[in-house]
PDB file of C-alpha atoms in Angstrom:
ATOM      1  CA  MET A 354       1.064  -4.050  59.002  1.00 38.00           C
ATOM      2  CA  ASN A 355       0.183  -6.233  56.047  1.00 42.00           C
ATOM      3  CA  LEU A 356      -1.780  -9.440  56.545  1.00 41.00           C
ATOM      4  CA  ILE A 357      -1.502 -12.146  53.922  1.00 43.00           C
ATOM      5  CA  PHE A 358      -4.662 -13.629  52.511  1.00 43.00           C
ATOM      6  CA  LYS A 359      -4.302 -17.242  51.369  1.00 43.00           C
ATOM      7  CA  ARG A 360      -5.891 -17.637  47.992  1.00 46.00           C
ATOM      8  CA  SER A 361      -6.370 -21.045  46.322  1.00 43.00           C
ATOM      9  CA  PHE A 362      -4.272 -21.395  43.191  1.00 42.00           C
ATOM     10  CA  THR A 363      -5.477 -23.331  40.164  1.00 42.00           C
ATOM     11  CA  MET A 364      -3.137 -23.697  37.214  1.00 39.00           C
ATOM     12  CA  THR A 365      -4.403 -23.094  33.714  1.00 40.00           C
ATOM     13  CA  THR A 366      -2.453 -23.605  30.530  1.00 40.00           C
ATOM     14  CA  LEU A 367      -0.580 -20.856  28.755  1.00 44.00           C
ATOM     15  CA  SER A 368      -2.653 -21.593  25.659  1.00 39.00           C
ATOM     16  CA  THR A 369      -5.647 -20.107  27.474  1.00 47.00           C
ATOM     17  CA  SER A 370      -6.410 -16.687  26.040  1.00 57.00           C
ATOM     18  CA  ILE A 371      -5.836 -13.974  28.605  1.00 62.00           C
ATOM     19  CA  ALA A 372      -9.026 -12.348  27.308  1.00 62.00           C
ATOM     20  CA  SER A 373     -11.053 -15.298  28.621  1.00 65.00           C
ATOM     21  CA  VAL A 374      -9.650 -15.102  32.153  1.00 69.00           C
ATOM     22  CA  LYS A 375     -11.944 -13.655  34.816  1.00 75.00           C
ATOM     23  CA  THR A 376     -10.948 -10.540  36.747  1.00 73.00           C
ATOM     24  CA  SER A 377     -11.042 -12.553  39.981  1.00 69.00           C
ATOM     25  CA  ASP A 378      -8.436 -14.922  38.523  1.00 73.00           C
ATOM     26  CA  LEU A 379      -5.978 -12.041  38.148  1.00 82.00           C
ATOM     27  CA  VAL A 380      -6.645  -9.754  41.116  1.00 85.00           C
ATOM     28  CA  PHE A 381      -8.085 -10.262  44.606  1.00 83.00           C
ATOM     29  CA  ILE A 382      -8.528  -8.396  47.890  1.00 80.00           C
ATOM     30  CA  SER A 383      -6.151  -8.856  50.807  1.00 74.00           C
ATOM     31  CA  PRO A 384      -7.572  -8.762  54.364  1.00 61.00           C
ATOM     32  CA  ASN A 385      -6.331  -5.167  54.809  1.00 62.00           C
ATOM     33  CA  ASN A 386      -8.400  -4.195  51.766  1.00 69.00           C
ATOM     34  CA  GLU A 387      -5.589  -3.884  49.235  1.00 80.00           C
ATOM     35  CA  LEU A 388      -5.950  -5.115  45.668  1.00 84.00           C
ATOM     36  CA  VAL A 389      -3.162  -7.579  44.953  1.00 89.00           C
ATOM     37  CA  THR A 390      -2.059 -10.300  42.593  1.00 89.00           C
ATOM     38  CA  ASP A 391       0.261 -13.263  43.161  1.00 91.00           C
ATOM     39  CA  SER A 392       3.755 -14.045  41.859  1.00 94.00           C
ATOM     40  CA  ARG A 393       2.619 -17.576  40.997  1.00 92.00           C
ATOM     41  CA  TRP A 394      -0.101 -16.159  38.770  1.00 88.00           C
ATOM     42  CA  VAL A 395       2.399 -13.810  37.126  1.00 91.00           C
ATOM     43  CA  SER A 396       4.637 -16.818  36.536  1.00 91.00           C
ATOM     44  CA  GLN A 397       1.765 -18.770  35.023  1.00 88.00           C
ATOM     45  CA  PHE A 398       0.371 -16.153  32.671  1.00 87.00           C
ATOM     46  CA  PHE A 399       3.702 -14.753  31.486  1.00 88.00           C
ATOM     47  CA  GLY A 400       5.116 -18.250  30.995  1.00 88.00           C
ATOM     48  CA  LYS A 401       8.128 -17.714  33.248  1.00 91.00           C
ATOM     49  CA  PRO A 402       9.454 -20.148  35.893  1.00 94.00           C
ATOM     50  CA  HIS A 403       8.332 -19.042  39.335  1.00 94.00           C
ATOM     51  CA  ASP A 404      11.872 -19.008  40.716  1.00 94.00           C
ATOM     52  CA  ARG A 405      12.837 -16.506  38.006  1.00 94.00           C
ATOM     53  CA  VAL A 406       9.890 -14.281  38.910  1.00 95.00           C
ATOM     54  CA  LEU A 407      10.975 -14.428  42.573  1.00 96.00           C
ATOM     55  CA  GLU A 408      14.549 -13.531  41.629  1.00 95.00           C
ATOM     56  CA  LYS A 409      13.258 -10.607  39.576  1.00 94.00           C
ATOM     57  CA  ILE A 410      11.222  -9.328  42.544  1.00 95.00           C
ATOM     58  CA  ARG A 411      14.133  -9.678  44.969  1.00 94.00           C
ATOM     59  CA  THR A 412      16.549  -7.823  42.683  1.00 93.00           C
ATOM     60  CA  LEU A 413      14.296  -4.966  41.565  1.00 93.00           C
ATOM     61  CA  HIS A 414      16.083  -1.609  41.546  1.00 92.00           C
ATOM     62  CA  CYS A 415      13.573   0.150  43.770  1.00 92.00           C
ATOM     63  CA  SER A 416      13.703   1.741  47.194  1.00 92.00           C
ATOM     64  CA  SER A 417      13.155  -0.374  50.294  1.00 90.00           C
ATOM     65  CA  GLU A 418      10.100   1.774  51.055  1.00 91.00           C
ATOM     66  CA  PHE A 419       8.539   0.935  47.684  1.00 93.00           C
ATOM     67  CA  ARG A 420       9.356  -2.773  48.094  1.00 92.00           C
ATOM     68  CA  CYS A 421       7.854  -2.942  51.585  1.00 90.00           C
ATOM     69  CA  ALA A 422       4.705  -1.116  50.495  1.00 90.00           C
ATOM     70  CA  ASN A 423       4.065  -3.167  47.355  1.00 92.00           C
ATOM     71  CA  PHE A 424       5.503  -6.687  47.771  1.00 93.00           C
ATOM     72  CA  PHE A 425       4.473  -9.100  50.564  1.00 90.00           C
ATOM     73  CA  VAL A 426       6.217 -12.462  50.961  1.00 90.00           C
ATOM     74  CA  TYR A 427       4.314 -15.485  52.283  1.00 88.00           C
ATOM     75  CA  PRO A 428       4.887 -19.276  52.522  1.00 90.00           C
ATOM     76  CA  TYR A 429       2.838 -21.871  50.655  1.00 87.00           C
ATOM     77  CA  LYS A 430       2.892 -25.648  50.390  1.00 88.00           C
ATOM     78  CA  HIS A 431       3.445 -27.135  46.956  1.00 84.00           C
ATOM     79  CA  PRO A 432       0.439 -29.336  46.114  1.00 82.00           C
ATOM     80  CA  GLN A 433       2.602 -32.097  44.610  1.00 85.00           C
ATOM     81  CA  ASN A 434       5.613 -32.524  46.894  1.00 88.00           C
ATOM     82  CA  GLY A 435       4.262 -30.913  50.087  1.00 85.00           C
ATOM     83  CA  GLU A 436       7.376 -28.752  50.441  1.00 90.00           C
ATOM     84  CA  THR A 437       7.089 -25.158  51.701  1.00 91.00           C
ATOM     85  CA  TYR A 438       8.193 -22.370  49.363  1.00 92.00           C
ATOM     86  CA  GLU A 439       7.959 -18.579  49.248  1.00 93.00           C
ATOM     87  CA  ALA A 440       5.738 -16.511  46.986  1.00 92.00           C
ATOM     88  CA  TYR A 441       4.824 -12.841  46.819  1.00 93.00           C
ATOM     89  CA  GLN A 442       1.620 -10.878  46.685  1.00 92.00           C
ATOM     90  CA  MET A 443       1.936  -7.468  45.041  1.00 90.00           C
ATOM     91  CA  THR A 444      -0.099  -4.326  44.547  1.00 91.00           C
ATOM     92  CA  LYS A 445      -0.894  -2.760  41.186  1.00 90.00           C
ATOM     93  CA  ASP A 446       2.157  -0.488  41.485  1.00 92.00           C
ATOM     94  CA  GLY A 447       4.352  -3.454  42.393  1.00 91.00           C
ATOM     95  CA  PHE A 448       3.007  -5.475  39.475  1.00 92.00           C
ATOM     96  CA  ILE A 449       3.605  -2.657  36.971  1.00 90.00           C
ATOM     97  CA  PHE A 450       7.145  -2.119  38.279  1.00 91.00           C
ATOM     98  CA  LEU A 451       7.867  -5.853  38.024  1.00 92.00           C
ATOM     99  CA  VAL A 452       6.597  -6.423  34.481  1.00 91.00           C
ATOM    100  CA  MET A 453       7.957  -3.253  32.857  1.00 88.00           C
ATOM    101  CA  GLY A 454      10.728  -5.258  31.224  1.00 85.00           C
ATOM    102  CA  PHE A 455       8.516  -8.127  30.014  1.00 87.00           C
ATOM    103  CA  THR A 456       8.312  -7.730  26.241  1.00 82.00           C
ATOM    104  CA  GLY A 457       6.480  -9.288  23.317  1.00 85.00           C
ATOM    105  CA  ARG A 458       2.938  -9.234  21.995  1.00 85.00           C
ATOM    106  CA  ARG A 459       1.565 -11.743  24.520  1.00 82.00           C
ATOM    107  CA  ALA A 460       3.270  -9.908  27.385  1.00 83.00           C
ATOM    108  CA  ALA A 461       1.620  -6.676  26.257  1.00 86.00           C
ATOM    109  CA  GLU A 462      -1.808  -8.375  26.183  1.00 86.00           C
ATOM    110  CA  ILE A 463      -1.294  -9.776  29.670  1.00 87.00           C
ATOM    111  CA  LYS A 464      -0.140  -6.422  31.068  1.00 87.00           C
ATOM    112  CA  GLU A 465      -3.230  -4.751  29.641  1.00 87.00           C
ATOM    113  CA  ALA A 466      -5.520  -7.453  31.046  1.00 86.00           C
ATOM    114  CA  TYR A 467      -3.961  -7.151  34.502  1.00 88.00           C
ATOM    115  CA  ILE A 468      -4.212  -3.357  34.567  1.00 87.00           C
ATOM    116  CA  ASN A 469      -7.833  -3.564  33.405  1.00 85.00           C
ATOM    117  CA  ALA A 470      -8.539  -6.144  36.132  1.00 85.00           C
ATOM    118  CA  PHE A 471      -7.031  -3.905  38.820  1.00 87.00           C
ATOM    119  CA  ASN A 472      -9.057  -0.937  37.593  1.00 85.00           C
ATOM    120  CA  GLU A 473     -12.286  -2.953  37.299  1.00 84.00           C
ATOM    121  CA  MET A 474     -11.935  -4.391  40.792  1.00 81.00           C
ATOM    122  CA  GLN A 475     -11.104  -0.964  42.223  1.00 80.00           C
ATOM    123  CA  ALA A 476     -14.261   0.463  40.668  1.00 80.00           C
ATOM    124  CA  LYS A 477     -16.335  -2.317  42.240  1.00 75.00           C
ATOM    125  CA  LEU A 478     -14.785  -1.757  45.659  1.00 69.00           C
ATOM    126  CA  CYS A 479     -15.690   1.922  45.580  1.00 70.00           C
ATOM    127  CA  HIS A 480     -19.352   0.874  45.561  1.00 63.00           C
ATOM    128  CA  THR A 481     -19.134  -1.920  48.177  1.00 54.00           C
ATOM    129  CA  PRO A 482     -17.520  -0.513  51.349  1.00 49.00           C
ATOM    130  CA  ALA A 483     -19.663  -2.712  53.610  1.00 48.00           C
ATOM    131  CA  LEU A 484     -18.259  -5.851  51.988  1.00 45.00           C
ATOM    132  CA  LEU A 485     -14.722  -4.903  52.980  1.00 46.00           C
ATOM    133  CA  GLU A 486     -15.700  -4.487  56.617  1.00 46.00           C
ATOM    134  CA  ARG A 487     -17.200  -7.983  56.710  1.00 45.00           C
ATOM    135  CA  GLN A 488     -13.966  -9.471  55.376  1.00 53.00           C
ATOM    136  CA  ARG A 489     -12.044  -8.413  58.492  1.00 61.00           C
ATOM    137  CA  MET A 490     -13.793 -10.635  61.007  1.00 63.00           C
ATOM    138  CA  MET A 491     -12.596 -13.611  63.040  1.00 67.00           C
ATOM    139  CA  LEU A 492     -15.373 -16.106  63.798  1.00 65.00           C
ATOM    140  CA  THR A 493     -15.407 -18.873  66.404  1.00 72.00           C
ATOM    141  CA  TRP A 494     -17.516 -21.918  65.491  1.00 66.00           C
ATOM    142  CA  GLU A 495     -18.878 -24.568  67.838  1.00 69.00           C
ATOM    143  CA  ASN A 496     -21.160 -27.380  66.678  1.00 60.00           C
ATOM    144  CA  GLY A 497     -21.786 -25.681  63.367  1.00 57.00           C
ATOM    145  CA  ARG A 498     -22.747 -22.332  64.918  1.00 61.00           C
ATOM    146  CA  VAL A 499     -20.926 -19.017  65.262  1.00 56.00           C
ATOM    147  CA  VAL A 500     -20.480 -18.463  69.000  1.00 58.00           C
ATOM    148  CA  ALA A 501     -18.154 -15.453  68.856  1.00 66.00           C
ATOM    149  CA  ALA A 502     -17.081 -12.809  66.359  1.00 62.00           C
ATOM    150  CA  LYS A 503     -14.253 -10.312  66.558  1.00 68.00           C
ATOM    151  CA  THR A 504     -13.509  -7.413  64.228  1.00 67.00           C
ATOM    152  CA  LEU A 505      -9.887  -7.354  63.049  1.00 68.00           C
ATOM    153  CA  ASP A 506      -8.261  -3.957  62.647  1.00 68.00           C
ATOM    154  CA  GLU A 507      -4.982  -3.197  60.874  1.00 65.00           C
ATOM    155  CA  HIS A 508      -2.945  -4.117  63.974  1.00 67.00           C
ATOM    156  CA  HIS A 509      -4.323  -7.648  64.300  1.00 70.00           C
ATOM    157  CA  PHE A 510      -2.248 -10.491  62.916  1.00 69.00           C
ATOM    158  CA  ILE A 511      -2.993 -14.213  62.616  1.00 72.00           C
ATOM    159  CA  SER A 512      -0.337 -16.784  61.724  1.00 73.00           C
ATOM    160  CA  THR A 513       0.591 -20.408  62.293  1.00 78.00           C
ATOM    161  CA  ARG A 514       3.795 -21.256  64.146  1.00 77.00           C
ATOM    162  CA  GLU A 515       5.258 -22.628  60.922  1.00 79.00           C
ATOM    163  CA  GLU A 516       4.550 -19.404  59.015  1.00 79.00           C
ATOM    164  CA  LEU A 517       5.818 -17.005  61.701  1.00 78.00           C
ATOM    165  CA  PRO A 518       9.543 -17.095  60.714  1.00 80.00           C
ATOM    166  CA  PHE A 519       8.625 -16.219  57.103  1.00 76.00           C
ATOM    167  CA  VAL A 520       6.437 -13.336  58.273  1.00 72.00           C
ATOM    168  CA  ILE A 521       9.118 -11.937  60.586  1.00 77.00           C
ATOM    169  CA  LYS A 522      11.605 -11.930  57.682  1.00 77.00           C
ATOM    170  CA  ASP A 523       9.302  -9.670  55.658  1.00 76.00           C
ATOM    171  CA  PRO A 524      11.183  -6.309  55.591  1.00 73.00           C
ATOM    172  CA  GLY A 525       7.996  -4.298  56.021  1.00 70.00           C
ATOM    173  CA  PHE A 526       6.370  -6.298  58.791  1.00 72.00           C
ATOM    174  CA  LEU A 527       8.085  -5.169  62.015  1.00 76.00           C
ATOM    175  CA  SER A 528       9.914  -2.005  63.016  1.00 81.00           C
ATOM    176  CA  LEU A 529      13.416  -2.097  64.514  1.00 83.00           C
ATOM    177  CA  ASP A 530      12.013  -1.504  68.009  1.00 83.00           C
ATOM    178  CA  GLN A 531       9.533  -4.349  67.594  1.00 81.00           C
ATOM    179  CA  LEU A 532      12.294  -6.674  66.330  1.00 82.00           C
ATOM    180  CA  MET A 533      14.499  -5.793  69.327  1.00 85.00           C
ATOM    181  CA  THR A 534      11.632  -6.487  71.736  1.00 86.00           C
ATOM    182  CA  LEU A 535      10.932  -9.789  69.994  1.00 83.00           C
ATOM    183  CA  ASN A 536      14.633 -10.696  70.057  1.00 85.00           C
ATOM    184  CA  GLU A 537      14.801 -10.031  73.801  1.00 86.00           C
ATOM    185  CA  ALA A 538      11.773 -12.242  74.425  1.00 84.00           C
ATOM    186  CA  VAL A 539      13.230 -15.054  72.294  1.00 84.00           C
ATOM    187  CA  ASN A 540      16.583 -14.862  74.116  1.00 86.00           C
ATOM    188  CA  GLN A 541      14.783 -15.091  77.469  1.00 86.00           C
ATOM    189  CA  ARG A 542      12.888 -18.200  76.350  1.00 85.00           C
ATOM    190  CA  ILE A 543      16.090 -19.819  75.025  1.00 87.00           C
ATOM    191  CA  ALA A 544      17.853 -19.108  78.333  1.00 84.00           C
ATOM    192  CA  CYS A 545      14.927 -20.700  80.177  1.00 85.00           C
ATOM    193  CA  PHE A 546      15.144 -23.854  78.036  1.00 81.00           C
ATOM    194  CA  VAL A 547      18.915 -24.043  78.633  1.00 83.00           C
ATOM    195  CA  ARG A 548      18.485 -23.741  82.426  1.00 83.00           C
ATOM    196  CA  VAL A 549      15.909 -26.539  82.389  1.00 82.00           C
ATOM    197  CA  ALA A 550      18.161 -28.736  80.239  1.00 82.00           C
ATOM    198  CA  LEU A 551      21.095 -28.172  82.608  1.00 83.00           C
ATOM    199  CA  GLY A 552      18.946 -28.808  85.650  1.00 76.00           C
ATOM    200  CA  LYS A 553      19.519 -25.358  87.137  1.00 65.00           C
TER     201      LYS A 553
END
């Protein structure tokens, strides 16, 4: 199961030299300890409209297993119009597969910077295993104090009601058996609402 880590997104201009961008502005750690980057960042640095990057991801000629293992869809709210859109987080392998066809001198510089950022971050993580454990905690605060803490393993999942439909649509999120169980539960709840509405 892949959990999506919401990362703040700050636009910079394309005139910014990729060499001056920090590693943490290219690559970050997801809650299940995977190094990922974001389709919005790829859009920004490669100078391509985000909807074209999304189309490229959705039409990649790769196996469903590779797609599920390396691309993770999530919803985000646009800071200007407040509308909800989809974006993708991707692993190093997913990123390399996506940008293979991006050509030109600047594209080559950006590819190199991204690969270096992935490798640099991976090297740092190899020396900080304790840090990763601390990132998978759920804390309960009351009056400015932590009153409870729970370790989150790979099976734990946290989502808002609004985000849940997007998560369920992720091809790699639930197995067929889990989807069938979920479908049965949803049908039971719908039937209950209908009976109440009809006064039965």
